[in-house]
PDB file of C-alpha atoms in Angstrom:
ATOM      1  CA  MET A   1      -0.030  -0.001   0.152  1.00 55.00           C
ATOM      2  CA  VAL A   2       2.765   2.166  -0.475  1.00 44.00           C
ATOM      3  CA  SER A   3       2.224   4.936  -3.220  1.00 37.00           C
ATOM      4  CA  PRO A   4       4.806   5.418  -5.822  1.00 35.00           C
ATOM      5  CA  VAL A   5       7.173   8.599  -5.883  1.00 35.00           C
ATOM      6  CA  MET A   6       6.557  10.716  -9.107  1.00 34.00           C
ATOM      7  CA  GLY A   7       9.307  10.911 -11.546  1.00 36.00           C
ATOM      8  CA  GLN A   8      10.700   7.931 -13.331  1.00 37.00           C
ATOM      9  CA  GLY A   9      14.330   7.123 -14.514  1.00 51.00           C
ATOM     10  CA  ASP A  10      15.813   9.872 -12.250  1.00 55.00           C
ATOM     11  CA  VAL A  11      19.070   9.965 -10.459  1.00 57.00           C
ATOM     12  CA  ARG A  12      19.651  12.953  -8.666  1.00 56.00           C
ATOM     13  CA  PRO A  13      21.132  14.470  -5.347  1.00 57.00           C
ATOM     14  CA  GLY A  14      18.561  15.001  -2.316  1.00 50.00           C
ATOM     15  CA  ASP A  15      19.631  18.541  -2.087  1.00 43.00           C
ATOM     16  CA  GLY A  16      19.715  19.536   1.391  1.00 44.00           C
ATOM     17  CA  LEU A  17      17.029  16.567   2.497  1.00 43.00           C
ATOM     18  CA  PRO A  18      17.992  14.867   5.728  1.00 41.00           C
ATOM     19  CA  VAL A  19      18.063  11.050   5.893  1.00 41.00           C
ATOM     20  CA  SER A  20      18.151   9.665   9.324  1.00 40.00           C
ATOM     21  CA  VAL A  21      18.433   5.676   9.675  1.00 40.00           C
ATOM     22  CA  HIS A  22      19.546   3.483  12.401  1.00 41.00           C
ATOM     23  CA  GLY A  23      20.345   6.494  14.419  1.00 41.00           C
ATOM     24  CA  SER A  24      23.198   7.599  12.078  1.00 41.00           C
ATOM     25  CA  GLY A  25      22.067  11.219  12.342  1.00 42.00           C
ATOM     26  CA  ARG A  26      21.478  13.853   9.532  1.00 40.00           C
ATOM     27  CA  HIS A  27      23.386  13.716   6.527  1.00 41.00           C
ATOM     28  CA  SER A  28      23.061  16.339   4.017  1.00 40.00           C
ATOM     29  CA  LEU A  29      23.019  15.140   0.623  1.00 39.00           C
ATOM     30  CA  LYS A  30      24.223  18.237  -1.409  1.00 40.00           C
ATOM     31  CA  ARG A  31      27.531  16.977  -2.981  1.00 41.00           C
ATOM     32  CA  VAL A  32      26.136  15.347  -6.032  1.00 38.00           C
ATOM     33  CA  ALA A  33      25.723  17.405  -9.593  1.00 37.00           C
ATOM     34  CA  LEU A  34      23.180  16.391 -11.873  1.00 39.00           C
ATOM     35  CA  ALA A  35      25.823  16.114 -14.528  1.00 34.00           C
ATOM     36  CA  ALA A  36      27.651  13.930 -12.864  1.00 39.00           C
ATOM     37  CA  ALA A  37      24.558  11.758 -11.899  1.00 42.00           C
ATOM     38  CA  ALA A  38      23.491  11.418 -15.639  1.00 40.00           C
ATOM     39  CA  ALA A  39      26.860  10.260 -16.685  1.00 38.00           C
ATOM     40  CA  PHE A  40      25.841   6.900 -14.769  1.00 44.00           C
ATOM     41  CA  LEU A  41      22.114   6.720 -16.297  1.00 45.00           C
ATOM     42  CA  ALA A  42      22.077   4.282 -19.050  1.00 40.00           C
ATOM     43  CA  ALA A  43      18.489   4.199 -20.028  1.00 40.00           C
ATOM     44  CA  ALA A  44      16.397   2.909 -22.792  1.00 39.00           C
ATOM     45  CA  SER A  45      13.406   4.807 -24.220  1.00 40.00           C
ATOM     46  CA  GLY A  46       9.688   4.307 -23.463  1.00 46.00           C
ATOM     47  CA  ALA A  47       8.924   1.415 -21.261  1.00 52.00           C
ATOM     48  CA  SER A  48      12.023  -0.830 -21.829  1.00 64.00           C
ATOM     49  CA  ALA A  49      14.217  -1.852 -19.138  1.00 74.00           C
ATOM     50  CA  ALA A  50      17.250   0.522 -17.720  1.00 87.00           C
ATOM     51  CA  THR A  51      20.181  -0.132 -15.945  1.00 94.00           C
ATOM     52  CA  ILE A  52      20.454   2.928 -13.492  1.00 95.00           C
ATOM     53  CA  ARG A  53      23.692   3.343 -11.446  1.00 94.00           C
ATOM     54  CA  GLY A  54      24.244   5.739  -8.542  1.00 94.00           C
ATOM     55  CA  THR A  55      27.323   7.512  -7.465  1.00 94.00           C
ATOM     56  CA  PRO A  56      29.498   6.748  -4.611  1.00 92.00           C
ATOM     57  CA  ARG A  57      27.626   9.307  -2.433  1.00 93.00           C
ATOM     58  CA  ALA A  58      24.063   9.855  -1.221  1.00 94.00           C
ATOM     59  CA  ASP A  59      21.585   9.501  -4.306  1.00 94.00           C
ATOM     60  CA  VAL A  60      18.014   9.735  -4.892  1.00 95.00           C
ATOM     61  CA  LEU A  61      17.295   7.165  -7.687  1.00 95.00           C
ATOM     62  CA  SER A  62      13.948   6.522  -9.461  1.00 93.00           C
ATOM     63  CA  GLY A  63      13.206   3.806 -11.745  1.00 91.00           C
ATOM     64  CA  ARG A  64      11.889   3.917 -15.181  1.00 89.00           C
ATOM     65  CA  PRO A  65       8.668   2.056 -16.538  1.00 87.00           C
ATOM     66  CA  GLY A  66      10.094  -1.292 -17.268  1.00 89.00           C
ATOM     67  CA  ALA A  67      12.579  -4.020 -15.660  1.00 93.00           C
ATOM     68  CA  ASP A  68      15.109  -1.759 -14.320  1.00 94.00           C
ATOM     69  CA  THR A  69      18.368  -2.599 -12.658  1.00 96.00           C
ATOM     70  CA  ILE A  70      19.006   0.002  -9.959  1.00 96.00           C
ATOM     71  CA  LEU A  71      22.630  -0.119  -8.674  1.00 96.00           C
ATOM     72  CA  ALA A  72      22.795   2.847  -5.919  1.00 94.00           C
ATOM     73  CA  ARG A  73      26.379   2.090  -4.957  1.00 91.00           C
ATOM     74  CA  GLY A  74      28.006   4.203  -2.103  1.00 89.00           C
ATOM     75  CA  GLY A  75      26.144   6.781  -0.054  1.00 93.00           C
ATOM     76  CA  ASN A  76      23.114   7.035   2.201  1.00 96.00           C
ATOM     77  CA  ASP A  77      20.607   6.461  -0.718  1.00 96.00           C
ATOM     78  CA  ARG A  78      17.322   6.638  -1.317  1.00 96.00           C
ATOM     79  CA  VAL A  79      15.709   4.228  -4.390  1.00 96.00           C
ATOM     80  CA  GLN A  80      12.176   4.172  -5.561  1.00 95.00           C
ATOM     81  CA  ALA A  81      11.509   1.015  -7.709  1.00 94.00           C
ATOM     82  CA  VAL A  82       7.630   1.099  -7.577  1.00 92.00           C
ATOM     83  CA  ASP A  83       6.241   0.767 -11.297  1.00 89.00           C
ATOM     84  CA  GLY A  84       4.441  -2.696 -11.355  1.00 88.00           C
ATOM     85  CA  VAL A  85       7.035  -4.637 -12.896  1.00 91.00           C
ATOM     86  CA  ARG A  86       9.858  -6.539 -11.586  1.00 94.00           C
ATOM     87  CA  ASP A  87      13.215  -4.689 -10.648  1.00 96.00           C
ATOM     88  CA  ARG A  88      16.648  -5.630  -9.356  1.00 96.00           C
ATOM     89  CA  VAL A  89      17.999  -2.952  -6.633  1.00 97.00           C
ATOM     90  CA  SER A  90      21.280  -3.325  -5.022  1.00 96.00           C
ATOM     91  CA  CYS A  91      22.281  -0.828  -2.568  1.00 95.00           C
ATOM     92  CA  GLY A  92      26.155  -0.947  -1.675  1.00 92.00           C
ATOM     93  CA  PRO A  93      27.718   0.578   1.320  1.00 93.00           C
ATOM     94  CA  GLY A  94      25.558   3.143   3.429  1.00 94.00           C
ATOM     95  CA  SER A  95      22.244   3.658   5.202  1.00 94.00           C
ATOM     96  CA  ASP A  96      19.789   2.988   2.232  1.00 96.00           C
ATOM     97  CA  VAL A  97      15.788   3.245   2.012  1.00 96.00           C
ATOM     98  CA  VAL A  98      14.100   1.204  -0.782  1.00 96.00           C
ATOM     99  CA  THR A  99      10.536   1.743  -1.873  1.00 95.00           C
ATOM    100  CA  ALA A 100       9.796  -1.353  -3.813  1.00 94.00           C
ATOM    101  CA  ASP A 101       6.997  -3.502  -5.644  1.00 92.00           C
ATOM    102  CA  ALA A 102       6.075  -6.804  -4.000  1.00 87.00           C
ATOM    103  CA  ALA A 103       8.088  -8.953  -6.603  1.00 88.00           C
ATOM    104  CA  ASP A 104      11.031  -6.681  -7.047  1.00 93.00           C
ATOM    105  CA  ARG A 105      14.459  -8.593  -6.243  1.00 95.00           C
ATOM    106  CA  ILE A 106      16.140  -6.345  -3.219  1.00 95.00           C
ATOM    107  CA  ALA A 107      19.543  -7.284  -2.484  1.00 96.00           C
ATOM    108  CA  THR A 108      20.452  -7.940   1.090  1.00 94.00           C
ATOM    109  CA  ASP A 109      22.480  -5.088   1.422  1.00 95.00           C
ATOM    110  CA  CYS A 110      19.817  -2.743   1.315  1.00 95.00           C
ATOM    111  CA  GLU A 111      18.875  -1.676   5.090  1.00 95.00           C
ATOM    112  CA  VAL A 112      15.385  -0.363   5.015  1.00 95.00           C
ATOM    113  CA  VAL A 113      12.976  -2.039   2.478  1.00 94.00           C
ATOM    114  CA  SER A 114       8.962  -0.985   2.177  1.00 92.00           C
ATOM    115  CA  ARG A 115       7.230  -3.182   0.007  1.00 90.00           C
ATOM    116  CA  ARG A 116       3.780  -2.219  -2.129  1.00 91.00           C
ATOM    117  CA  VAL A 117       1.668  -5.214  -1.379  1.00 90.00           C
ATOM    118  CA  SER A 118      -1.506  -3.794  -2.916  1.00 93.00           C
ATOM    119  CA  ASN A 119      -3.177  -1.089  -5.433  1.00 92.00           C
ATOM    120  CA  ASP A 120      -6.397   0.467  -5.395  1.00 95.00           C
ATOM    121  CA  PRO A 121      -7.990  -1.148  -8.946  1.00 96.00           C
ATOM    122  CA  TYR A 122     -11.354   0.636  -8.558  1.00 96.00           C
ATOM    123  CA  ARG A 123     -12.993   3.553 -10.914  1.00 96.00           C
ATOM    124  CA  ASN A 124     -16.083   4.495  -9.236  1.00 96.00           C
ATOM    125  CA  PRO A 125     -16.409   7.980  -9.374  1.00 95.00           C
ATOM    126  CA  GLN A 126     -17.282   8.666  -5.394  1.00 94.00           C
ATOM    127  CA  SER A 127     -13.836   7.541  -4.310  1.00 96.00           C
ATOM    128  CA  GLN A 128     -10.379   9.014  -3.777  1.00 95.00           C
ATOM    129  CA  HIS A 129      -8.499   6.298  -5.942  1.00 95.00           C
ATOM    130  CA  GLN A 130      -5.008   4.964  -5.662  1.00 91.00           C
ATOM    131  CA  SER A 131      -5.805   5.032  -1.954  1.00 94.00           C
ATOM    132  CA  GLU A 132      -6.004   2.349   0.584  1.00 95.00           C
ATOM    133  CA  VAL A 133      -5.900   3.111   4.178  1.00 95.00           C
ATOM    134  CA  GLU A 134      -7.208   2.294   8.155  1.00 93.00           C
ATOM    135  CA  PRO A 135      -5.733  -1.522   8.129  1.00 94.00           C
ATOM    136  CA  ASP A 136      -6.048  -3.857  10.386  1.00 95.00           C
ATOM    137  CA  ASN A 137      -3.829  -7.056  11.034  1.00 94.00           C
ATOM    138  CA  ALA A 138      -3.342 -10.339  13.113  1.00 94.00           C
ATOM    139  CA  ALA A 139      -0.934 -12.900  13.112  1.00 95.00           C
ATOM    140  CA  ALA A 140      -1.145 -16.643  14.109  1.00 94.00           C
ATOM    141  CA  GLY A 141       2.093 -18.402  13.842  1.00 94.00           C
ATOM    142  CA  SER A 142       4.051 -17.485  10.614  1.00 95.00           C
ATOM    143  CA  THR A 143       0.644 -16.023   8.996  1.00 94.00           C
ATOM    144  CA  VAL A 144      -0.095 -12.319   8.903  1.00 94.00           C
ATOM    145  CA  VAL A 145      -3.247 -11.018   7.497  1.00 94.00           C
ATOM    146  CA  ASP A 146      -3.919  -7.315   6.800  1.00 94.00           C
ATOM    147  CA  VAL A 147      -7.077  -5.928   5.794  1.00 94.00           C
ATOM    148  CA  PHE A 148      -7.706  -2.434   4.793  1.00 96.00           C
ATOM    149  CA  GLN A 149     -10.156   0.133   2.992  1.00 96.00           C
ATOM    150  CA  VAL A 150      -9.620   0.388  -0.917  1.00 97.00           C
ATOM    151  CA  GLY A 151     -10.994   3.263  -2.640  1.00 97.00           C
ATOM    152  CA  ARG A 152     -11.573   5.709   0.147  1.00 96.00           C
ATOM    153  CA  ILE A 153     -14.719   8.082  -0.269  1.00 95.00           C
ATOM    154  CA  PHE A 154     -14.064  11.560   1.284  1.00 91.00           C
ATOM    155  CA  GLY A 155     -17.248  11.370   3.479  1.00 89.00           C
ATOM    156  CA  GLY A 156     -16.628   7.953   4.589  1.00 91.00           C
ATOM    157  CA  GLY A 157     -16.292   4.439   3.994  1.00 93.00           C
ATOM    158  CA  ALA A 158     -14.684   3.166   0.655  1.00 96.00           C
ATOM    159  CA  SER A 159     -15.191   0.945  -2.698  1.00 96.00           C
ATOM    160  CA  ASN A 160     -14.194  -2.343  -1.179  1.00 95.00           C
ATOM    161  CA  ILE A 161     -11.935  -4.413   1.407  1.00 95.00           C
ATOM    162  CA  GLY A 162      -8.727  -5.531   0.412  1.00 95.00           C
ATOM    163  CA  PHE A 163      -6.568  -7.648   2.122  1.00 94.00           C
ATOM    164  CA  ALA A 164      -2.651  -9.003   2.243  1.00 93.00           C
ATOM    165  CA  THR A 165      -1.323 -12.173   3.662  1.00 93.00           C
ATOM    166  CA  SER A 166       2.267 -13.293   4.181  1.00 92.00           C
ATOM    167  CA  LEU A 167       2.543 -17.226   5.000  1.00 93.00           C
ATOM    168  CA  ASP A 168       6.329 -16.214   5.890  1.00 93.00           C
ATOM    169  CA  ALA A 169       6.364 -14.016   8.531  1.00 90.00           C
ATOM    170  CA  GLY A 170       6.123 -11.284   6.384  1.00 85.00           C
ATOM    171  CA  ARG A 171       8.870 -12.388   3.843  1.00 83.00           C
ATOM    172  CA  THR A 172       6.413 -12.685   0.860  1.00 85.00           C
ATOM    173  CA  TRP A 173       3.162 -11.277   0.403  1.00 87.00           C
ATOM    174  CA  ARG A 174      -0.143 -12.021  -1.870  1.00 89.00           C
ATOM    175  CA  GLN A 175      -3.184  -9.643  -2.412  1.00 92.00           C
ATOM    176  CA  GLY A 176      -6.711  -9.350  -2.975  1.00 93.00           C
ATOM    177  CA  PHE A 177     -10.121  -8.071  -2.661  1.00 95.00           C
ATOM    178  CA  LEU A 178     -12.706  -9.402  -0.886  1.00 93.00           C
ATOM    179  CA  PRO A 179     -15.578 -10.946  -3.241  1.00 92.00           C
ATOM    180  CA  GLY A 180     -19.451 -10.305  -3.045  1.00 90.00           C
ATOM    181  CA  LEU A 181     -18.982  -7.524  -0.782  1.00 90.00           C
ATOM    182  CA  THR A 182     -20.041  -4.105  -2.401  1.00 93.00           C
ATOM    183  CA  VAL A 183     -21.259  -3.132  -5.882  1.00 95.00           C
ATOM    184  CA  ASN A 184     -17.709  -2.892  -7.029  1.00 96.00           C
ATOM    185  CA  SER A 185     -16.681  -6.515  -5.776  1.00 94.00           C
ATOM    186  CA  THR A 186     -15.965  -9.446  -8.132  1.00 93.00           C
ATOM    187  CA  PRO A 187     -18.618 -10.994  -8.004  1.00 93.00           C
ATOM    188  CA  ARG A 188     -20.863  -7.961  -7.163  1.00 94.00           C
ATOM    189  CA  GLY A 189     -22.287  -7.583  -3.879  1.00 91.00           C
ATOM    190  CA  ASP A 190     -25.092  -5.761  -2.284  1.00 90.00           C
ATOM    191  CA  TYR A 191     -23.362  -2.758  -0.239  1.00 90.00           C
ATOM    192  CA  PRO A 192     -22.643   0.271  -2.165  1.00 93.00           C
ATOM    193  CA  ILE A 193     -20.109   1.272   0.323  1.00 93.00           C
ATOM    194  CA  VAL A 194     -18.059  -0.672   3.026  1.00 93.00           C
ATOM    195  CA  SER A 195     -15.691   0.808   6.064  1.00 93.00           C
ATOM    196  CA  ASP A 196     -13.726  -0.144   9.332  1.00 91.00           C
ATOM    197  CA  PRO A 197     -12.686  -3.680   8.344  1.00 92.00           C
ATOM    198  CA  SER A 198     -11.034  -5.911  11.224  1.00 93.00           C
ATOM    199  CA  VAL A 199      -9.622  -9.332  10.995  1.00 93.00           C
ATOM    200  CA  ALA A 200      -9.325 -12.153  13.763  1.00 92.00           C
ATOM    201  CA  TYR A 201      -7.992 -15.751  14.036  1.00 91.00           C
ATOM    202  CA  ASP A 202      -9.890 -18.186  15.797  1.00 90.00           C
ATOM    203  CA  ALA A 203      -6.989 -20.555  17.262  1.00 91.00           C
ATOM    204  CA  LEU A 204      -9.637 -23.135  18.654  1.00 92.00           C
ATOM    205  CA  HIS A 205     -11.167 -23.591  15.436  1.00 87.00           C
ATOM    206  CA  ARG A 206      -8.273 -22.692  13.005  1.00 87.00           C
ATOM    207  CA  THR A 207     -10.160 -20.452  11.165  1.00 87.00           C
ATOM    208  CA  TRP A 208      -9.900 -16.525   9.866  1.00 88.00           C
ATOM    209  CA  LEU A 209     -12.831 -13.862  10.190  1.00 88.00           C
ATOM    210  CA  VAL A 210     -13.058 -10.558   8.543  1.00 90.00           C
ATOM    211  CA  VAL A 211     -15.544  -8.328   9.613  1.00 88.00           C
ATOM    212  CA  SER A 212     -16.376  -4.631   8.385  1.00 89.00           C
ATOM    213  CA  THR A 213     -19.388  -2.042   8.595  1.00 83.00           C
ATOM    214  CA  ASP A 214     -21.646  -1.311   5.712  1.00 72.00           C
ATOM    215  CA  SER A 215     -21.760   2.284   6.843  1.00 57.00           C
ATOM    216  CA  PRO A 216     -19.479   4.827   8.441  1.00 54.00           C
ATOM    217  CA  GLY A 217     -20.269   5.367  11.953  1.00 47.00           C
ATOM    218  CA  ALA A 218     -21.718   1.957  12.641  1.00 43.00           C
ATOM    219  CA  LEU A 219     -18.916   1.175  14.935  1.00 38.00           C
ATOM    220  CA  ARG A 220     -20.433   3.418  17.468  1.00 28.00           C
ATOM    221  CA  SER A 221     -23.281   0.709  17.810  1.00 26.00           C
ATOM    222  CA  SER A 222     -22.788  -2.569  19.984  1.00 26.00           C
ATOM    223  CA  ARG A 223     -21.067  -5.434  19.033  1.00 32.00           C
ATOM    224  CA  PRO A 224     -21.770  -7.400  16.061  1.00 30.00           C
ATOM    225  CA  SER A 225     -23.666 -10.829  16.067  1.00 32.00           C
ATOM    226  CA  PRO A 226     -21.627 -13.616  14.863  1.00 35.00           C
ATOM    227  CA  PRO A 227     -21.742 -14.619  11.399  1.00 34.00           C
ATOM    228  CA  ARG A 228     -23.972 -17.552  10.401  1.00 34.00           C
ATOM    229  CA  SER A 229     -23.316 -18.475   6.690  1.00 32.00           C
ATOM    230  CA  ALA A 230     -20.576 -18.479   4.242  1.00 30.00           C
ATOM    231  CA  ARG A 231     -21.770 -15.748   2.484  1.00 37.00           C
ATOM    232  CA  SER A 232     -20.972 -11.732   3.076  1.00 41.00           C
ATOM    233  CA  SER A 233     -23.821 -11.399   5.166  1.00 42.00           C
ATOM    234  CA  SER A 234     -25.817  -8.231   6.874  1.00 40.00           C
ATOM    235  CA  THR A 235     -26.053  -8.430  10.901  1.00 41.00           C
ATOM    236  CA  ARG A 236     -27.473  -6.408  13.147  1.00 39.00           C
ATOM    237  CA  ASN A 237     -26.215  -2.463  13.636  1.00 42.00           C
ATOM    238  CA  GLY A 238     -24.706  -2.369  10.218  1.00 49.00           C
ATOM    239  CA  TRP A 239     -22.016  -4.838  10.424  1.00 49.00           C
ATOM    240  CA  SER A 240     -21.234  -7.339   7.377  1.00 52.00           C
ATOM    241  CA  ALA A 241     -19.478 -10.407   8.250  1.00 50.00           C
ATOM    242  CA  THR A 242     -17.324 -12.694   5.854  1.00 52.00           C
ATOM    243  CA  THR A 243     -17.027 -15.975   7.439  1.00 44.00           C
ATOM    244  CA  ALA A 244     -13.774 -18.573   7.350  1.00 45.00           C
ATOM    245  CA  ARG A 245     -15.132 -20.564   4.333  1.00 46.00           C
ATOM    246  CA  ARG A 246     -15.722 -17.048   2.240  1.00 49.00           C
ATOM    247  CA  ALA A 247     -11.974 -16.074   3.610  1.00 50.00           C
ATOM    248  CA  ARG A 248     -10.375 -19.368   2.198  1.00 50.00           C
ATOM    249  CA  SER A 249     -12.422 -18.836  -1.067  1.00 49.00           C
ATOM    250  CA  ALA A 250     -10.855 -15.524  -1.384  1.00 60.00           C
ATOM    251  CA  GLY A 251      -7.564 -16.740  -0.577  1.00 59.00           C
ATOM    252  CA  ILE A 252      -7.066 -14.679   2.439  1.00 69.00           C
ATOM    253  CA  ALA A 253      -5.016 -17.214   4.465  1.00 62.00           C
ATOM    254  CA  THR A 254      -4.629 -20.633   2.332  1.00 59.00           C
TER     255      THR A 254
END
């Protein structure tokens, strides 16, 4: 759910930008000229792959559309590789921060790595798209499940509820969107909007449960009734529920 930085295929100094990683303090990024950085950029036109090389000092590097190879080299670098295509990133010496897609290959010499594991696919006009907000998560053993609003609406609620699941304690992730919940779901559901998702794991029955409200503010009501069917269903006080069987069919934790 990480938003991409604008400006692809760029190597530049972070002029005056402070970077603090692992208590290393503030490092001024003023020493790399654009002309010097351009000498290290070998990029093809359009959406073709590129090899982007940093300098021995601190750089801000942004990939191009296409399967890039980004070699940050030395310095405390910031690397942006989010483009929906599988990239390769190596960082070299320094304290480096990388924003990447879930499928990108990131070398172990990159100290801080955040990955975009989901992206808003909807186009309904009332939402502020490219937004995924208000997550909730739960873990059981090595399985981690995160649920969140997708396509946030300014006045409250969202287009649908998304999920991201890791079966190996966060090393790899897969994602999806709940089916049969809202009019934007596939298959289509009944609710125009949905809000406030929550996820829990029932260790006794070894099942996962996702609960959400069908209108903003429904959380002010009392607790929801337990779900009784495998379908996304309406319960008292504006709650809707996705039972364990439906969660499995959506691929949340299988």
